[in-house]
Short mmCIF file of C-alpha atoms and ligand atoms in Angstrom, two decimals:
data_model
loop_
_atom_site.label_atom_id
_atom_site.label_comp_id
_atom_site.label_asym_id
_atom_site.label_seq_id
_atom_site.Cartn_x
_atom_site.Cartn_y
_atom_site.Cartn_z
CA MET A 1 -8.67 -7.93 4.75
CA ALA A 2 -5.50 -5.90 4.21
CA LEU A 3 -4.29 -3.71 7.03
CA PRO A 4 -1.24 -1.76 8.07
CA THR A 5 1.45 -3.02 10.41
CA GLU A 6 4.50 -1.05 11.52
CA THR A 7 6.58 -2.83 8.84
CA VAL A 8 4.53 -3.32 5.66
CA TYR A 9 0.83 -3.91 4.89
CA GLY A 10 -0.40 -7.40 5.66
CA LEU A 11 -3.20 -9.52 4.21
CA ALA A 12 -4.87 -11.02 7.26
CA ALA A 13 -7.17 -13.93 8.00
CA ASP A 14 -8.06 -15.99 11.06
CA ALA A 15 -4.98 -18.18 11.49
CA LEU A 16 -6.95 -21.03 13.02
CA ASN A 17 -9.43 -21.20 10.13
CA PRO A 18 -7.87 -23.12 7.22
CA GLU A 19 -10.48 -21.94 4.71
CA ALA A 20 -9.84 -18.31 5.51
CA VAL A 21 -6.09 -18.89 5.24
CA THR A 22 -6.52 -20.60 1.88
CA LYS A 23 -7.99 -17.35 0.54
CA ILE A 24 -4.74 -15.55 1.41
CA PHE A 25 -2.76 -17.99 -0.72
CA GLU A 26 -5.23 -17.59 -3.58
CA ALA A 27 -5.26 -13.77 -3.54
CA LYS A 28 -1.45 -13.59 -3.42
CA GLU A 29 -0.90 -16.50 -5.82
CA ARG A 30 1.46 -17.71 -3.16
CA PRO A 31 2.80 -21.26 -3.38
CA ARG A 32 1.56 -23.49 -0.60
CA PHE A 33 5.07 -24.41 0.47
CA ASP A 34 5.57 -20.88 1.82
CA PRO A 35 4.47 -20.62 5.48
CA LEU A 36 2.78 -17.53 6.93
CA ILE A 37 3.54 -15.33 9.90
CA VAL A 38 0.90 -15.41 12.65
CA HIS A 39 0.18 -12.19 14.55
CA LEU A 40 -0.91 -12.62 18.15
CA PRO A 41 -3.69 -10.62 19.82
CA ASN A 42 -1.76 -10.56 23.12
CA LYS A 43 1.22 -12.21 24.78
CA GLU A 44 -0.95 -14.81 26.52
CA ALA A 45 -1.91 -16.25 23.13
CA LEU A 46 1.72 -17.28 22.59
CA GLY A 47 1.47 -20.35 24.81
CA GLU A 48 -1.84 -21.35 23.23
CA ILE A 49 -0.41 -21.94 19.78
CA ALA A 50 3.30 -22.46 20.41
CA ILE A 51 5.61 -24.28 22.78
CA VAL A 52 8.01 -21.91 24.47
CA GLU A 53 11.02 -23.61 25.98
CA SER A 54 13.84 -21.27 25.08
CA LYS A 55 14.71 -18.61 27.67
CA VAL A 56 16.36 -16.52 24.99
CA ALA A 57 13.22 -16.60 22.84
CA ARG A 58 11.14 -15.64 25.85
CA LYS A 59 13.44 -12.69 26.57
CA LEU A 60 13.20 -11.57 22.95
CA THR A 61 9.41 -11.48 23.21
CA GLU A 62 9.67 -9.45 26.39
CA LYS A 63 12.03 -6.94 24.85
CA PHE A 64 10.71 -6.60 21.29
CA TRP A 65 6.98 -7.41 21.37
CA PRO A 66 4.92 -5.71 20.24
CA GLY A 67 7.27 -4.78 17.42
CA PRO A 68 8.95 -5.83 14.17
CA LEU A 69 10.45 -9.13 15.34
CA THR A 70 9.13 -12.53 14.23
CA ILE A 71 10.23 -15.59 16.18
CA ILE A 72 9.96 -19.20 15.03
CA PHE A 73 8.54 -21.55 17.70
CA PRO A 74 7.57 -25.23 17.76
CA LYS A 75 3.84 -25.17 17.03
CA ARG A 76 0.90 -26.69 18.86
CA GLU A 77 -1.66 -28.97 17.17
CA ASN A 78 -4.30 -26.28 16.75
CA VAL A 79 -2.25 -24.41 14.14
CA PRO A 80 -3.45 -25.65 10.73
CA ASP A 81 -0.91 -27.15 8.35
CA ILE A 82 -1.75 -24.64 5.66
CA VAL A 83 -0.40 -21.84 7.89
CA THR A 84 2.95 -23.52 8.48
CA ALA A 85 3.18 -25.32 5.13
CA GLY A 86 3.37 -28.54 7.05
CA LEU A 87 6.36 -27.43 9.16
CA GLU A 88 6.47 -28.32 12.85
CA THR A 89 7.24 -24.68 13.62
CA VAL A 90 5.20 -21.50 13.43
CA ALA A 91 6.42 -17.93 12.87
CA LEU A 92 4.94 -15.55 15.44
CA ARG A 93 4.94 -11.85 16.06
CA MET A 94 2.89 -9.11 17.68
CA SER A 95 2.40 -5.96 15.67
CA ALA A 96 2.84 -2.59 17.36
CA HIS A 97 0.68 -0.73 14.84
CA PRO A 98 -2.26 0.89 16.67
CA ILE A 99 -4.81 -0.04 13.99
CA PHE A 100 -3.56 -3.61 13.71
CA ARG A 101 -3.50 -3.99 17.48
CA GLU A 102 -7.02 -2.73 17.87
CA ILE A 103 -8.38 -5.06 15.21
CA VAL A 104 -6.54 -8.17 16.39
CA ARG A 105 -7.54 -7.47 19.98
CA LYS A 106 -11.20 -7.01 19.08
CA LEU A 107 -11.21 -10.21 17.05
CA ASN A 108 -9.22 -11.89 19.81
CA ARG A 109 -7.89 -14.44 17.31
CA PRO A 110 -4.37 -14.96 16.00
CA LEU A 111 -4.17 -13.51 12.48
CA ALA A 112 -2.10 -15.05 9.73
CA ALA A 113 -0.80 -12.15 7.67
CA PRO A 114 1.83 -12.21 4.96
CA SER A 115 2.78 -9.02 3.17
CA ALA A 116 -0.14 -7.86 1.01
CA ASN A 117 1.55 -8.20 -2.37
CA ARG A 118 1.44 -10.84 -5.06
CA PHE A 119 4.00 -13.53 -4.50
CA GLY A 120 7.59 -12.51 -5.21
CA ARG A 121 6.76 -8.86 -5.77
CA ILE A 122 7.58 -5.68 -3.91
CA SER A 123 6.02 -5.44 -0.44
CA PRO A 124 3.39 -2.72 0.01
CA THR A 125 4.01 0.20 2.34
CA THR A 126 0.82 2.14 1.54
CA ALA A 127 -2.84 1.21 1.06
CA GLN A 128 -2.54 2.31 -2.58
CA HIS A 129 0.25 -0.24 -3.13
CA VAL A 130 -2.04 -2.95 -1.76
CA PHE A 131 -4.78 -1.82 -4.10
CA ASP A 132 -2.36 -1.90 -7.05
CA GLU A 133 -1.33 -5.47 -6.14
CA LEU A 134 -4.58 -7.00 -4.94
CA GLY A 135 -7.43 -4.64 -5.87
CA GLY A 136 -10.52 -6.62 -6.86
CA ARG A 137 -9.21 -9.77 -5.18
CA ILE A 138 -9.81 -8.89 -1.53
CA PRO A 139 -12.86 -7.40 0.18
CA LEU A 140 -11.29 -4.71 2.35
CA ILE A 141 -8.17 -2.55 2.58
CA ILE A 142 -7.71 -0.44 5.69
CA ASP A 143 -5.74 2.73 4.99
CA GLY A 144 -3.47 3.63 7.89
CA GLY A 145 -1.06 5.78 5.86
CA ALA A 146 2.54 4.89 5.02
CA THR A 147 4.09 2.27 7.28
CA GLU A 148 6.79 3.25 9.74
CA HIS A 149 9.66 0.86 9.07
CA GLY A 150 8.99 0.14 5.41
CA ILE A 151 10.64 -3.29 5.35
CA GLU A 152 9.37 -6.57 6.78
CA SER A 153 10.02 -7.79 10.30
CA THR A 154 13.26 -9.46 11.28
CA ILE A 155 12.78 -13.25 11.51
CA VAL A 156 14.82 -15.25 14.01
CA GLN A 157 14.97 -18.83 15.13
CA VAL A 158 16.53 -19.73 18.48
CA THR A 159 18.32 -23.09 18.57
CA ASN A 160 20.30 -24.18 21.64
CA GLU A 161 19.94 -20.59 22.85
CA ALA A 162 21.80 -19.25 19.81
CA ILE A 163 19.95 -16.77 17.60
CA LYS A 164 19.82 -17.41 13.89
CA VAL A 165 18.63 -14.50 11.77
CA LEU A 166 16.54 -15.95 8.93
CA ARG A 167 15.52 -12.58 7.51
CA ARG A 168 17.11 -9.27 8.37
CA GLY A 169 14.85 -6.37 9.26
CA PRO A 170 14.22 -3.46 11.60
CA ILE A 171 15.51 -5.36 14.64
CA THR A 172 19.18 -5.39 13.71
CA ASP A 173 21.98 -7.81 14.59
CA GLU A 174 23.33 -5.13 16.92
CA MET A 175 20.02 -5.07 18.81
CA LEU A 176 19.83 -8.87 19.04
CA ARG A 177 23.40 -9.53 20.16
CA PRO A 178 22.87 -8.72 23.88
CA PHE A 179 20.36 -11.60 24.03
CA GLY A 180 22.53 -14.42 22.78
CA GLU A 181 25.15 -15.57 20.35
CA LEU A 182 24.20 -14.84 16.74
CA CYS A 183 24.90 -17.79 14.50
CA GLU A 184 25.54 -17.49 10.81
CA GLN A 185 22.79 -18.30 8.40
CA SER A 186 23.82 -21.22 6.24
CA SER A 187 24.27 -20.12 2.64
CA SER A 188 22.20 -23.00 1.27
CA PRO A 189 18.55 -22.23 1.97
CA THR A 190 17.44 -25.35 3.80
CA ILE A 191 14.14 -23.83 4.92
CA SER A 192 11.51 -23.01 2.33
CA ALA A 193 11.28 -19.39 3.27
CA PRO A 194 10.88 -17.23 0.19
CA GLY A 195 11.93 -14.16 2.17
CA GLN A 196 15.22 -16.05 2.05
CA LEU A 197 14.97 -17.22 -1.55
CA PRO A 198 17.56 -15.70 -3.88
CA THR A 199 14.83 -14.05 -5.98
CA HIS A 200 12.22 -12.00 -4.18
CA TYR A 201 10.90 -8.46 -3.87
CA ALA A 202 11.35 -8.23 -7.61
CA PRO A 203 10.49 -5.18 -9.69
CA ARG A 204 9.46 -5.87 -13.29
CA THR A 205 12.31 -3.71 -14.54
CA LYS A 206 15.79 -5.22 -14.58
CA LEU A 207 17.77 -4.06 -11.57
CA ILE A 208 21.49 -4.09 -10.84
CA VAL A 209 23.26 -3.19 -7.61
CA LEU A 210 26.55 -1.29 -7.47
CA ASP A 211 28.82 -0.12 -4.67
CA ASP A 212 29.15 3.33 -6.11
CA LEU A 213 26.93 4.99 -8.70
CA ARG A 214 29.91 7.00 -9.95
CA ASP A 215 31.16 3.78 -11.52
CA PHE A 216 28.19 3.71 -13.86
CA SER A 217 27.33 5.76 -16.91
CA PRO A 218 23.94 5.15 -18.47
CA PRO A 219 24.42 3.97 -22.07
CA PRO A 220 23.18 6.51 -24.63
CA GLY A 221 19.61 5.93 -25.69
CA LYS A 222 18.76 3.85 -22.61
CA ARG A 223 16.41 5.09 -19.94
CA VAL A 224 18.09 4.28 -16.67
CA GLY A 225 16.78 5.11 -13.21
CA ALA A 226 18.98 5.43 -10.15
CA LEU A 227 18.15 4.44 -6.60
CA CYS A 228 20.74 5.86 -4.25
CA PHE A 229 21.17 6.25 -0.54
CA SER A 230 22.17 9.86 -0.25
CA PHE A 231 22.63 11.90 -3.38
CA VAL A 232 25.84 13.48 -2.20
CA ALA A 233 27.54 10.13 -1.80
CA ALA A 234 26.22 8.94 -5.13
CA VAL A 235 27.17 11.64 -7.54
CA ALA A 236 29.62 13.90 -5.75
CA GLY A 237 31.90 15.49 -8.27
CA ARG A 238 29.57 14.67 -11.15
CA GLY A 239 26.92 17.31 -11.28
CA PRO A 240 26.37 20.85 -10.10
CA ALA A 241 26.72 20.41 -6.36
CA SER A 242 24.78 23.57 -5.69
CA TYR A 243 21.65 22.10 -7.28
CA HIS A 244 21.35 19.22 -4.89
CA GLY A 245 23.61 20.42 -2.11
CA SER A 246 22.50 18.90 1.15
CA THR A 247 20.35 20.98 3.41
CA SER A 248 19.82 20.29 7.07
CA LYS A 249 16.07 20.79 6.72
CA PRO A 250 14.38 17.66 5.35
CA ARG A 251 12.26 18.42 2.31
CA PRO A 252 9.15 16.49 1.26
CA ALA A 253 10.17 13.22 -0.35
CA THR A 254 8.69 14.07 -3.74
CA VAL A 255 10.84 17.17 -4.04
CA ALA A 256 13.94 15.69 -2.48
CA THR A 257 13.96 12.65 -4.68
CA SER A 258 13.31 13.88 -8.18
CA THR A 259 16.05 14.86 -10.55
CA PRO A 260 15.70 16.69 -13.85
CA ALA A 261 15.67 14.33 -16.82
CA GLY A 262 19.11 13.88 -18.32
CA PHE A 263 20.97 14.95 -15.22
CA ILE A 264 24.19 12.90 -15.16
CA GLY A 265 22.61 10.69 -17.78
CA PHE A 266 19.93 9.12 -15.62
CA ALA A 267 16.33 9.46 -16.73
CA THR A 268 15.20 9.68 -13.13
CA MET A 269 16.56 9.25 -9.66
CA ARG A 270 15.31 8.46 -6.19
CA ARG A 271 17.23 9.27 -3.07
CA LEU A 272 16.42 7.03 -0.10
CA SER A 273 17.47 9.49 2.55
CA GLU A 274 18.65 12.98 1.96
CA ARG A 275 20.10 13.11 5.45
CA SER A 276 21.81 9.71 5.13
CA ASP A 277 19.54 8.14 7.71
CA LEU A 278 19.27 4.37 7.27
CA ARG A 279 15.88 4.15 8.99
CA GLU A 280 14.44 6.79 6.69
CA ALA A 281 15.99 4.89 3.77
CA ALA A 282 14.23 1.68 4.84
CA ALA A 283 10.90 3.49 5.17
CA ASN A 284 11.26 4.84 1.61
CA PHE A 285 12.81 1.76 0.01
CA PHE A 286 9.87 -0.26 -1.35
CA ARG A 287 7.89 2.84 -2.31
CA MET A 288 10.76 4.26 -4.35
CA LEU A 289 11.50 0.90 -5.95
CA ARG A 290 7.85 0.72 -6.95
CA GLU A 291 7.92 4.28 -8.33
CA LEU A 292 10.98 3.51 -10.44
CA ASP A 293 9.37 0.31 -11.62
CA ALA A 294 6.37 2.32 -12.84
CA GLU A 295 8.52 4.60 -15.01
CA LYS A 296 9.01 2.14 -17.87
CA LEU A 297 12.77 2.26 -17.61
CA ASP A 298 15.24 -0.02 -19.37
CA LEU A 299 17.21 -0.49 -16.18
CA ILE A 300 17.27 0.45 -12.50
CA VAL A 301 20.71 0.92 -10.96
CA ALA A 302 20.71 0.78 -7.18
CA GLU A 303 23.52 1.79 -4.92
CA ARG A 304 24.45 -0.55 -2.06
CA LEU A 305 23.92 0.96 1.39
CA PRO A 306 26.35 0.95 4.31
CA GLU A 307 26.26 -2.62 5.68
CA GLU A 308 25.32 -1.55 9.18
CA GLY A 309 22.11 -1.56 11.20
CA ILE A 310 19.04 -1.69 9.01
CA GLY A 311 21.29 -0.97 5.99
CA ALA A 312 22.20 -4.67 5.96
CA ALA A 313 18.51 -5.56 5.74
CA ILE A 314 17.98 -3.20 2.81
CA ASN A 315 21.05 -4.62 1.04
CA ASP A 316 19.62 -8.14 1.47
CA ARG A 317 16.45 -7.06 -0.26
CA LEU A 318 18.37 -5.27 -3.03
CA ARG A 319 20.34 -8.43 -3.67
CA ARG A 320 17.17 -10.49 -4.02
CA ALA A 321 15.42 -7.83 -6.10
CA ALA A 322 18.38 -7.93 -8.50
CA ALA A 323 18.57 -11.73 -8.77
CA LYS A 324 16.49 -12.52 -11.84
O1 TXA B 401 6.72 -7.58 8.65
C1 TXA B 401 6.29 -8.69 8.36
O2 TXA B 401 6.77 -9.73 8.80
C2 TXA B 401 5.08 -8.72 7.40
C3 TXA B 401 3.90 -8.10 8.13
C4 TXA B 401 2.65 -8.15 7.31
O3 TXA B 401 3.73 -8.74 9.36
N1 TXA B 401 4.80 -10.07 7.00
C5 TXA B 401 5.58 -10.74 6.13
O4 TXA B 401 5.09 -11.97 5.80
O5 TXA B 401 6.61 -10.30 5.67
P1 TXA B 401 5.58 -12.81 4.53
O6 TXA B 401 4.65 -13.94 4.42
O7 TXA B 401 5.69 -11.93 3.34
O8 TXA B 401 6.96 -13.35 4.95
C6 TXA B 401 7.01 -14.35 5.93
C7 TXA B 401 8.31 -15.07 5.87
C8 TXA B 401 8.42 -15.94 4.65
O9 TXA B 401 9.72 -15.80 4.11
C9 TXA B 401 8.18 -17.31 5.22
O10 TXA B 401 8.74 -18.31 4.44
C10 TXA B 401 8.80 -17.18 6.59
O11 TXA B 401 8.39 -15.93 7.00
N2 TXA B 401 8.29 -18.18 7.53
C11 TXA B 401 7.02 -18.35 7.96
N3 TXA B 401 6.92 -19.39 8.78
C12 TXA B 401 8.14 -19.93 8.90
C13 TXA B 401 8.69 -21.03 9.62
N4 TXA B 401 7.93 -21.80 10.38
N5 TXA B 401 10.02 -21.27 9.49
C14 TXA B 401 10.79 -20.46 8.72
N6 TXA B 401 10.34 -19.41 8.02
C15 TXA B 401 9.04 -19.14 8.11
MG1 MG B 402 6.29 -11.11 1.62
#
């Protein structure tokens, strides 16, 4: 069953039932070495499947659960190996999405739920995306509209009371810092965590990432799509400013993000946030990447976002989407 969370749509199954979990791997074509995140029905369930020794980890659960933070804990015996890919740890979170919460509470079972996309592809932020990825392979998709955050949960591991961010997400470094020292992620991926693999979230179209879209001119005859943060920053001084001049009133995304063909040489363009809001950009990110990918372009050129707050998490995903 696919269902919405506050981050992206998940493909859920009873985490304590290895056969059910196997079906997740099959539907996603996900390699078995990639462990799943388990979503708890309530905070009491934490101690039933994990060992909680760290005070810092405990405080993080108190502050951020339910919400978009996943924490790695030493696991108890009842968690099947297929969930953790044989690791001694389990990734846990509690979703804040009202539909997810209601379902997991009613079932009163921990639910293993990775993002509801085929392995390595763009995470789904609408029920339609799930259908496009997994239609015909899963029995049920629950449509709860577009997800709030639009990118996957932050994943942390607490070791010796220091917080290591394994995957950046909606809970930013700035938000974590008051709870403990943040230690650098080692550049060599020692954990098999594809969210941390160099290639992930990949569109089918080739994608490159630039600091400034003004440095790029689409080659003649090539259909190039642009993904930029705020249009003004991207093409200031290039086109007729009056056409896309910023307005204080947010317009519907479909209007705000389309650009006439041929404008500054790009075949099409998506703007992540007209009002330069990083959270809005995150919420739009995977959807717009998917839309560009559907346009049969020769190339997608994405503009790097400010490396602050959730911008850093989007940049991480851009980097991995570009690494092919
Ligand atoms: O927002 C989210 O976290 C979404 C929603 C559906 O909850 N889920 C999600 O799951 O993004 P998935 O499977 O696409 O990504 C889970 C990531 C993977 O990179 C996996 O390798 C890592 O979590 N992971 C799972 N268990 C782990 C563990 N014990 N140690 C380290 N990484 C782990
Ligand atoms: Mg995923």
